[in-house]
PDB file of C-alpha atoms in Angstrom:
ATOM      1  CA  MET A   1       0.000   0.000   0.000  1.00 40.00           C
ATOM      2  CA  SER A   2       1.364   3.425  -0.927  1.00 38.00           C
ATOM      3  CA  LEU A   3       2.121   6.057   1.702  1.00 36.00           C
ATOM      4  CA  SER A   4      -0.742   8.224   0.452  1.00 40.00           C
ATOM      5  CA  LEU A   5      -3.215   5.336   0.742  1.00 43.00           C
ATOM      6  CA  CYS A   6      -1.873   4.553   4.224  1.00 51.00           C
ATOM      7  CA  SER A   7      -2.427   8.163   5.234  1.00 82.00           C
ATOM      8  CA  GLU A   8      -5.961   8.152   3.832  1.00 86.00           C
ATOM      9  CA  PHE A   9      -6.722   4.941   5.710  1.00 84.00           C
ATOM     10  CA  ASP A  10      -5.339   6.354   8.977  1.00 91.00           C
ATOM     11  CA  ASP A  11      -7.399   9.502   8.512  1.00 92.00           C
ATOM     12  CA  ARG A  12     -10.524   7.422   7.987  1.00 93.00           C
ATOM     13  CA  CYS A  13      -9.799   5.422  11.145  1.00 94.00           C
ATOM     14  CA  GLN A  14      -9.399   8.685  13.051  1.00 95.00           C
ATOM     15  CA  ARG A  15     -12.689  10.050  11.709  1.00 95.00           C
ATOM     16  CA  ASP A  16     -14.496   6.817  12.571  1.00 95.00           C
ATOM     17  CA  LEU A  17     -13.039   6.846  16.096  1.00 96.00           C
ATOM     18  CA  LYS A  18     -14.096  10.466  16.593  1.00 96.00           C
ATOM     19  CA  GLU A  19     -17.650   9.671  15.522  1.00 95.00           C
ATOM     20  CA  SER A  20     -17.774   6.671  17.845  1.00 94.00           C
ATOM     21  CA  LEU A  21     -16.421   8.620  20.830  1.00 95.00           C
ATOM     22  CA  LYS A  22     -18.741  11.533  20.139  1.00 93.00           C
ATOM     23  CA  LYS A  23     -21.769   9.244  20.351  1.00 90.00           C
ATOM     24  CA  THR A  24     -20.432   7.817  23.613  1.00 88.00           C
ATOM     25  CA  VAL A  25     -19.658  11.039  25.495  1.00 84.00           C
ATOM     26  CA  GLN A  26     -21.945  13.716  24.057  1.00 78.00           C
ATOM     27  CA  THR A  27     -24.830  12.790  26.378  1.00 72.00           C
ATOM     28  CA  VAL A  28     -24.637  12.122  30.118  1.00 69.00           C
ATOM     29  CA  TYR A  29     -26.984  11.487  33.014  1.00 62.00           C
ATOM     30  CA  GLU A  30     -27.599  14.655  35.018  1.00 59.00           C
ATOM     31  CA  GLY A  31     -28.156  14.176  38.731  1.00 56.00           C
ATOM     32  CA  ILE A  32     -29.576  10.760  39.611  1.00 49.00           C
ATOM     33  CA  ALA A  33     -29.206   8.467  36.621  1.00 50.00           C
ATOM     34  CA  ILE A  34     -32.730   7.489  35.553  1.00 54.00           C
ATOM     35  CA  ARG A  35     -33.040   5.281  32.516  1.00 57.00           C
ATOM     36  CA  GLY A  36     -33.755   7.348  29.438  1.00 58.00           C
ATOM     37  CA  GLN A  37     -33.141  10.727  31.064  1.00 69.00           C
ATOM     38  CA  LYS A  38     -29.973  12.066  29.540  1.00 72.00           C
ATOM     39  CA  THR A  39     -28.796  15.535  28.656  1.00 74.00           C
ATOM     40  CA  PHE A  40     -26.156  16.898  26.323  1.00 61.00           C
ATOM     41  CA  LEU A  41     -22.788  17.332  27.995  1.00 63.00           C
ATOM     42  CA  ASN A  42     -22.235  20.711  26.353  1.00 63.00           C
ATOM     43  CA  GLN A  43     -25.455  22.013  27.930  1.00 60.00           C
ATOM     44  CA  ILE A  44     -24.466  21.287  31.532  1.00 64.00           C
ATOM     45  CA  TYR A  45     -20.701  21.639  31.486  1.00 63.00           C
ATOM     46  CA  THR A  46     -19.262  24.444  33.612  1.00 61.00           C
ATOM     47  CA  GLU A  47     -15.936  25.637  32.280  1.00 62.00           C
ATOM     48  CA  LEU A  48     -13.014  24.291  34.246  1.00 54.00           C
ATOM     49  CA  TYR A  49     -10.009  26.368  35.232  1.00 53.00           C
ATOM     50  CA  ILE A  50      -6.737  24.999  36.517  1.00 52.00           C
ATOM     51  CA  LEU A  51      -5.020  27.239  39.038  1.00 51.00           C
ATOM     52  CA  GLU A  52      -1.348  26.400  39.138  1.00 48.00           C
ATOM     53  CA  GLY A  53       0.550  27.651  42.167  1.00 36.00           C
ATOM     54  CA  GLY A  54       3.917  29.339  42.062  1.00 32.00           C
ATOM     55  CA  SER A  55       7.090  27.276  42.025  1.00 31.00           C
ATOM     56  CA  GLY A  56       8.674  28.827  45.072  1.00 31.00           C
ATOM     57  CA  GLU A  57       7.684  26.365  47.792  1.00 34.00           C
ATOM     58  CA  VAL A  58       8.559  22.857  46.664  1.00 32.00           C
ATOM     59  CA  ASN A  59       9.197  19.618  48.516  1.00 35.00           C
ATOM     60  CA  GLN A  60      12.826  19.088  47.505  1.00 32.00           C
ATOM     61  CA  GLU A  61      12.768  15.332  48.042  1.00 33.00           C
ATOM     62  CA  HIS A  62       9.965  14.603  45.587  1.00 32.00           C
ATOM     63  CA  GLU A  63       9.550  18.035  43.987  1.00 26.00           C
ATOM     64  CA  VAL A  64       5.842  17.932  44.743  1.00 33.00           C
ATOM     65  CA  ARG A  65       4.257  21.305  45.132  1.00 33.00           C
ATOM     66  CA  GLN A  66       1.744  21.144  47.969  1.00 33.00           C
ATOM     67  CA  ILE A  67      -1.844  21.898  47.051  1.00 35.00           C
ATOM     68  CA  GLU A  68      -2.404  23.876  50.266  1.00 35.00           C
ATOM     69  CA  THR A  69       0.480  26.197  49.392  1.00 34.00           C
ATOM     70  CA  ALA A  70      -0.385  26.476  45.731  1.00 37.00           C
ATOM     71  CA  SER A  71      -4.015  27.340  46.315  1.00 41.00           C
ATOM     72  CA  ARG A  72      -3.059  30.323  48.485  1.00 41.00           C
ATOM     73  CA  LYS A  73      -0.876  31.872  45.827  1.00 44.00           C
ATOM     74  CA  GLN A  74      -1.864  33.631  42.666  1.00 50.00           C
ATOM     75  CA  GLY A  75      -1.065  31.235  39.860  1.00 51.00           C
ATOM     76  CA  THR A  76      -1.584  30.671  36.176  1.00 57.00           C
ATOM     77  CA  THR A  77      -5.129  30.000  35.026  1.00 61.00           C
ATOM     78  CA  ILE A  78      -5.267  27.279  32.389  1.00 64.00           C
ATOM     79  CA  LYS A  79      -8.358  26.199  30.493  1.00 75.00           C
ATOM     80  CA  LEU A  80      -9.290  22.564  29.948  1.00 79.00           C
ATOM     81  CA  GLU A  81      -7.980  22.455  26.406  1.00 82.00           C
ATOM     82  CA  GLU A  82      -4.575  23.578  27.695  1.00 80.00           C
ATOM     83  CA  ILE A  83      -4.200  20.835  30.305  1.00 79.00           C
ATOM     84  CA  PHE A  84      -1.331  19.243  28.389  1.00 79.00           C
ATOM     85  CA  LYS A  85       0.101  22.615  27.345  1.00 74.00           C
ATOM     86  CA  PRO A  86       0.764  24.570  30.554  1.00 53.00           C
ATOM     87  CA  GLY A  87       3.633  26.608  29.114  1.00 57.00           C
ATOM     88  CA  ARG A  88       6.604  24.754  30.590  1.00 58.00           C
ATOM     89  CA  ASP A  89       9.938  24.401  28.831  1.00 60.00           C
ATOM     90  CA  GLN A  90       9.270  20.668  28.532  1.00 64.00           C
ATOM     91  CA  PRO A  91       5.929  19.186  27.423  1.00 68.00           C
ATOM     92  CA  ILE A  92       3.621  17.402  29.842  1.00 75.00           C
ATOM     93  CA  ARG A  93       3.374  13.627  29.379  1.00 83.00           C
ATOM     94  CA  THR A  94       1.149  12.555  32.272  1.00 85.00           C
ATOM     95  CA  VAL A  95      -1.627  14.297  34.176  1.00 83.00           C
ATOM     96  CA  MET A  96      -3.101  12.707  37.296  1.00 84.00           C
ATOM     97  CA  THR A  97      -6.352  14.347  38.376  1.00 83.00           C
ATOM     98  CA  MET A  98      -7.424  13.778  41.972  1.00 80.00           C
ATOM     99  CA  GLY A  99     -10.717  14.653  43.591  1.00 79.00           C
ATOM    100  CA  VAL A 100     -13.442  13.333  45.850  1.00 77.00           C
ATOM    101  CA  ALA A 101     -16.310  11.263  44.476  1.00 80.00           C
ATOM    102  CA  GLY A 102     -18.795  13.264  42.436  1.00 76.00           C
ATOM    103  CA  ILE A 103     -16.617  16.303  41.874  1.00 75.00           C
ATOM    104  CA  GLY A 104     -16.540  15.739  38.111  1.00 77.00           C
ATOM    105  CA  LYS A 105     -13.323  13.917  37.213  1.00 84.00           C
ATOM    106  CA  THR A 106     -15.031  11.681  34.664  1.00 87.00           C
ATOM    107  CA  LEU A 107     -17.046  14.576  33.252  1.00 85.00           C
ATOM    108  CA  LEU A 108     -13.811  16.470  32.789  1.00 86.00           C
ATOM    109  CA  THR A 109     -12.257  13.743  30.648  1.00 91.00           C
ATOM    110  CA  GLN A 110     -15.483  13.346  28.686  1.00 90.00           C
ATOM    111  CA  LYS A 111     -15.593  17.051  27.854  1.00 90.00           C
ATOM    112  CA  PHE A 112     -11.954  16.977  26.740  1.00 92.00           C
ATOM    113  CA  THR A 113     -12.707  13.950  24.544  1.00 95.00           C
ATOM    114  CA  LEU A 114     -15.861  15.505  23.094  1.00 92.00           C
ATOM    115  CA  ASP A 115     -14.117  18.753  22.176  1.00 92.00           C
ATOM    116  CA  TRP A 116     -11.413  16.724  20.430  1.00 96.00           C
ATOM    117  CA  ALA A 117     -13.911  14.483  18.632  1.00 95.00           C
ATOM    118  CA  GLU A 118     -15.843  17.525  17.399  1.00 93.00           C
ATOM    119  CA  GLY A 119     -12.632  19.046  16.031  1.00 94.00           C
ATOM    120  CA  ARG A 120     -12.589  22.033  18.389  1.00 92.00           C
ATOM    121  CA  THR A 121      -9.425  21.555  20.415  1.00 91.00           C
ATOM    122  CA  ASN A 122      -6.191  19.567  20.659  1.00 93.00           C
ATOM    123  CA  GLN A 123      -6.204  18.457  17.047  1.00 93.00           C
ATOM    124  CA  ASN A 124      -2.476  17.796  17.344  1.00 93.00           C
ATOM    125  CA  ILE A 125      -3.556  14.630  19.180  1.00 95.00           C
ATOM    126  CA  GLN A 126      -4.369  12.057  16.523  1.00 96.00           C
ATOM    127  CA  PHE A 127      -6.063   9.407  18.664  1.00 97.00           C
ATOM    128  CA  ILE A 128      -7.674   9.476  22.120  1.00 97.00           C
ATOM    129  CA  PHE A 129      -8.299   6.150  23.844  1.00 98.00           C
ATOM    130  CA  PRO A 130     -10.449   6.479  27.000  1.00 97.00           C
ATOM    131  CA  PHE A 131     -10.491   3.470  29.345  1.00 98.00           C
ATOM    132  CA  THR A 132     -12.033   3.020  32.773  1.00 97.00           C
ATOM    133  CA  PHE A 133     -10.357   0.869  35.382  1.00 98.00           C
ATOM    134  CA  ARG A 134     -13.740  -0.733  35.952  1.00 96.00           C
ATOM    135  CA  GLU A 135     -13.714  -2.170  32.429  1.00 95.00           C
ATOM    136  CA  LEU A 136     -10.024  -3.065  32.665  1.00 97.00           C
ATOM    137  CA  ASN A 137     -10.766  -5.109  35.796  1.00 97.00           C
ATOM    138  CA  VAL A 138     -12.836  -7.472  33.649  1.00 96.00           C
ATOM    139  CA  LEU A 139      -9.793  -8.132  31.450  1.00 95.00           C
ATOM    140  CA  LYS A 140      -7.215  -8.513  34.213  1.00 93.00           C
ATOM    141  CA  GLU A 141      -6.728 -12.279  33.704  1.00 94.00           C
ATOM    142  CA  GLU A 142      -6.252 -11.965  29.945  1.00 95.00           C
ATOM    143  CA  LYS A 143      -3.134 -11.231  27.926  1.00 96.00           C
ATOM    144  CA  PHE A 144      -2.896  -8.496  25.342  1.00 94.00           C
ATOM    145  CA  SER A 145      -0.362  -6.520  23.443  1.00 97.00           C
ATOM    146  CA  LEU A 146      -0.957  -2.777  23.628  1.00 98.00           C
ATOM    147  CA  VAL A 147      -2.120  -2.830  20.011  1.00 97.00           C
ATOM    148  CA  GLU A 148      -4.514  -5.705  20.746  1.00 97.00           C
ATOM    149  CA  LEU A 149      -5.927  -3.898  23.772  1.00 97.00           C
ATOM    150  CA  ILE A 150      -6.637  -0.833  21.660  1.00 97.00           C
ATOM    151  CA  HIS A 151      -8.265  -2.946  18.948  1.00 97.00           C
ATOM    152  CA  GLU A 152     -10.356  -4.815  21.536  1.00 95.00           C
ATOM    153  CA  ARG A 153     -11.820  -1.616  22.954  1.00 95.00           C
ATOM    154  CA  PHE A 154     -11.781   0.629  19.880  1.00 96.00           C
ATOM    155  CA  THR A 155     -12.706  -1.531  16.913  1.00 94.00           C
ATOM    156  CA  LYS A 156     -12.601   1.403  14.484  1.00 92.00           C
ATOM    157  CA  THR A 157      -8.780   1.277  14.681  1.00 95.00           C
ATOM    158  CA  LYS A 158      -8.334  -2.411  13.832  1.00 92.00           C
ATOM    159  CA  GLY A 159      -6.716  -1.615  10.498  1.00 90.00           C
ATOM    160  CA  ILE A 160      -3.792   0.157  12.218  1.00 93.00           C
ATOM    161  CA  SER A 161      -1.009  -2.224  13.243  1.00 92.00           C
ATOM    162  CA  SER A 162       1.208   0.282  15.065  1.00 93.00           C
ATOM    163  CA  PHE A 163       0.614   3.505  16.984  1.00 95.00           C
ATOM    164  CA  GLU A 164       4.248   4.450  17.540  1.00 94.00           C
ATOM    165  CA  ASN A 165       4.187   7.117  14.829  1.00 92.00           C
ATOM    166  CA  PHE A 166       1.013   8.771  16.085  1.00 95.00           C
ATOM    167  CA  HIS A 167       0.392  11.360  18.797  1.00 94.00           C
ATOM    168  CA  VAL A 168      -1.827   9.371  21.160  1.00 97.00           C
ATOM    169  CA  LEU A 169      -3.570  10.114  24.469  1.00 96.00           C
ATOM    170  CA  PHE A 170      -4.649   7.333  26.834  1.00 97.00           C
ATOM    171  CA  ILE A 171      -7.227   8.209  29.489  1.00 96.00           C
ATOM    172  CA  PHE A 172      -7.477   5.867  32.486  1.00 96.00           C
ATOM    173  CA  ASP A 173     -10.449   6.905  34.587  1.00 95.00           C
ATOM    174  CA  GLY A 174     -11.036   5.739  38.169  1.00 95.00           C
ATOM    175  CA  LEU A 175      -7.731   4.429  39.518  1.00 95.00           C
ATOM    176  CA  ASP A 176      -9.488   4.022  42.877  1.00 95.00           C
ATOM    177  CA  GLU A 177     -11.621   1.269  41.290  1.00 97.00           C
ATOM    178  CA  SER A 178      -8.626  -0.706  40.018  1.00 97.00           C
ATOM    179  CA  ARG A 179      -8.390  -4.392  40.954  1.00 97.00           C
ATOM    180  CA  LEU A 180      -5.006  -4.739  39.262  1.00 97.00           C
ATOM    181  CA  PRO A 181      -1.881  -5.148  41.422  1.00 96.00           C
ATOM    182  CA  LEU A 182       0.049  -2.458  39.493  1.00 97.00           C
ATOM    183  CA  ASP A 183       3.333  -3.983  40.622  1.00 96.00           C
ATOM    184  CA  PHE A 184       5.824  -1.387  39.422  1.00 96.00           C
ATOM    185  CA  LYS A 185       8.729  -3.036  41.277  1.00 94.00           C
ATOM    186  CA  LYS A 186       8.409  -6.646  40.135  1.00 96.00           C
ATOM    187  CA  ASN A 187       6.812  -6.417  36.717  1.00 97.00           C
ATOM    188  CA  PRO A 188       9.212  -7.070  33.814  1.00 98.00           C
ATOM    189  CA  VAL A 189      10.124  -4.319  31.384  1.00 98.00           C
ATOM    190  CA  LEU A 190       7.988  -4.240  28.248  1.00 98.00           C
ATOM    191  CA  THR A 191       8.905  -1.977  25.329  1.00 98.00           C
ATOM    192  CA  ASP A 192       7.286  -3.713  22.339  1.00 98.00           C
ATOM    193  CA  PRO A 193       3.659  -2.585  21.718  1.00 97.00           C
ATOM    194  CA  SER A 194       3.034  -5.739  19.662  1.00 96.00           C
ATOM    195  CA  LYS A 195       4.167  -8.181  22.382  1.00 97.00           C
ATOM    196  CA  SER A 196       1.496  -9.839  24.524  1.00 97.00           C
ATOM    197  CA  SER A 197       1.675  -9.605  28.303  1.00 98.00           C
ATOM    198  CA  SER A 198      -0.585  -9.452  31.308  1.00 97.00           C
ATOM    199  CA  LEU A 199      -2.667  -6.317  31.535  1.00 97.00           C
ATOM    200  CA  ASP A 200      -0.806  -5.323  34.697  1.00 98.00           C
ATOM    201  CA  VAL A 201       2.592  -5.493  32.981  1.00 98.00           C
ATOM    202  CA  LEU A 202       1.216  -3.545  30.052  1.00 97.00           C
ATOM    203  CA  LEU A 203      -0.176  -0.750  32.226  1.00 97.00           C
ATOM    204  CA  THR A 204       2.841  -0.340  34.498  1.00 97.00           C
ATOM    205  CA  ASN A 205       5.159  -0.046  31.507  1.00 96.00           C
ATOM    206  CA  LEU A 206       2.837   2.394  29.772  1.00 96.00           C
ATOM    207  CA  ILE A 207       2.644   4.571  32.905  1.00 94.00           C
ATOM    208  CA  THR A 208       6.422   4.575  33.440  1.00 93.00           C
ATOM    209  CA  GLY A 209       7.019   5.470  29.799  1.00 92.00           C
ATOM    210  CA  LYS A 210       8.930   2.325  28.894  1.00 95.00           C
ATOM    211  CA  LEU A 211       6.097   1.326  26.566  1.00 96.00           C
ATOM    212  CA  LEU A 212       5.106   3.888  23.924  1.00 96.00           C
ATOM    213  CA  PRO A 213       6.995   6.773  25.589  1.00 92.00           C
ATOM    214  CA  SER A 214       5.610   9.259  23.069  1.00 92.00           C
ATOM    215  CA  ALA A 215       2.064   8.737  24.358  1.00 93.00           C
ATOM    216  CA  LEU A 216       0.231  11.140  26.659  1.00 92.00           C
ATOM    217  CA  LEU A 217      -1.517   9.749  29.749  1.00 92.00           C
ATOM    218  CA  TRP A 218      -4.351  11.098  31.844  1.00 91.00           C
ATOM    219  CA  ILE A 219      -5.255   9.233  35.050  1.00 91.00           C
ATOM    220  CA  THR A 220      -8.120  10.156  37.371  1.00 89.00           C
ATOM    221  CA  THR A 221      -8.509   8.967  40.945  1.00 88.00           C
ATOM    222  CA  ARG A 222      -9.790   9.692  44.407  1.00 87.00           C
ATOM    223  CA  PRO A 223      -6.921  10.990  46.563  1.00 84.00           C
ATOM    224  CA  ALA A 224      -6.665   7.874  48.747  1.00 86.00           C
ATOM    225  CA  ALA A 225      -5.804   5.688  45.738  1.00 90.00           C
ATOM    226  CA  ALA A 226      -3.168   7.981  44.230  1.00 87.00           C
ATOM    227  CA  SER A 227      -0.445   6.087  46.102  1.00 89.00           C
ATOM    228  CA  LEU A 228      -1.074   3.040  43.893  1.00 93.00           C
ATOM    229  CA  ILE A 229       1.330   4.798  41.543  1.00 90.00           C
ATOM    230  CA  PRO A 230       4.555   5.468  43.505  1.00 85.00           C
ATOM    231  CA  ASP A 231       5.944   8.993  43.620  1.00 77.00           C
ATOM    232  CA  GLU A 232       9.198   7.870  42.036  1.00 77.00           C
ATOM    233  CA  VAL A 233       7.299   6.728  38.952  1.00 77.00           C
ATOM    234  CA  LEU A 234       5.886  10.230  38.501  1.00 70.00           C
ATOM    235  CA  THR A 235       8.853  12.253  39.744  1.00 50.00           C
ATOM    236  CA  PRO A 236       9.360  15.142  39.520  1.00 42.00           C
ATOM    237  CA  CYS A 237       5.788  16.327  39.546  1.00 50.00           C
ATOM    238  CA  CYS A 238       3.913  19.364  40.736  1.00 44.00           C
ATOM    239  CA  THR A 239       0.458  19.741  42.209  1.00 42.00           C
ATOM    240  CA  ILE A 240      -2.008  22.149  40.659  1.00 45.00           C
ATOM    241  CA  ASN A 241      -5.469  23.187  41.768  1.00 45.00           C
ATOM    242  CA  LEU A 242      -8.546  22.648  39.618  1.00 49.00           C
ATOM    243  CA  SER A 243     -11.795  24.514  40.266  1.00 49.00           C
ATOM    244  CA  TRP A 244     -15.067  24.610  38.389  1.00 49.00           C
ATOM    245  CA  GLY A 245     -15.743  28.162  37.280  1.00 49.00           C
ATOM    246  CA  SER A 246     -16.243  30.418  40.269  1.00 47.00           C
ATOM    247  CA  ASN A 247     -18.065  27.990  42.559  1.00 47.00           C
ATOM    248  CA  GLY A 248     -14.891  26.936  44.314  1.00 46.00           C
ATOM    249  CA  ARG A 249     -15.181  23.159  44.061  1.00 48.00           C
ATOM    250  CA  GLY A 250     -11.548  22.122  44.096  1.00 50.00           C
ATOM    251  CA  GLN A 251      -9.577  19.250  42.641  1.00 49.00           C
ATOM    252  CA  SER A 252      -5.884  18.624  42.321  1.00 52.00           C
ATOM    253  CA  ALA A 253      -3.779  17.236  39.538  1.00 54.00           C
ATOM    254  CA  LYS A 254      -0.233  16.030  39.115  1.00 55.00           C
ATOM    255  CA  ALA A 255       1.467  17.152  35.932  1.00 54.00           C
ATOM    256  CA  VAL A 256       4.593  15.255  35.027  1.00 54.00           C
ATOM    257  CA  ASP A 257       7.326  16.643  32.813  1.00 43.00           C
ATOM    258  CA  ASN A 258       8.068  14.409  29.833  1.00 38.00           C
ATOM    259  CA  GLU A 259      11.809  15.008  30.214  1.00 31.00           C
ATOM    260  CA  PHE A 260      11.886  13.148  33.537  1.00 29.00           C
ATOM    261  CA  CYS A 261       9.064  10.671  33.062  1.00 31.00           C
ATOM    262  CA  CYS A 262      10.774   8.964  30.144  1.00 27.00           C
ATOM    263  CA  LYS A 263      14.213   8.611  31.727  1.00 25.00           C
TER     264      LYS A 263
END
């Protein structure tokens, strides 16, 4: 197949994925989920701002900026579409969003995905693959390559045999619901996206950047489960404050510099 035909095929796969994701995330249940009562996400979404604290007060051991300190300082306001482009010298590879149940972590990722699927923002990202840990739990006893896992969940991409040359974002929603061991210390190194392994090995290597280091990652969790991913895996990282519009509901997120994450 010629390069031009390959490109046309990839573009078609991207369009098909966008249409599929748009159908999935454009409507949500508002309030108590009652069968058949859905509303459009764009009608209820309140614009999110990320307030990033100054860099003056940093934990030198882990370089984690404390949320309590950051929230008291005037910082940089970043809109949702800029969550992977906060203006640092080095690009962001991984964002971990933390917040209590019901604060809107899932809604946040859905809005980001919808805006991308509708062609409004972040068109430099060629493919977005949203997973929930709840659905990954069902597959925890099976073996997949990264490519096979993508094809299993996103059938519109089955014609693509490699994602190494694409700008890809993986979303893993609900780390607090994970039933995977996530054994970062004992799991073997995996660098080949076409090689089958346990789901746990696949995920730990994807998170550490050994597998598909060019990929972006977005992980959401309740604060108590954030320790499932050790600090040293996401070091150095900073903590930034997220709030919904002006109503003051806060979240926090860890943004990890690509320069360090892929070492």
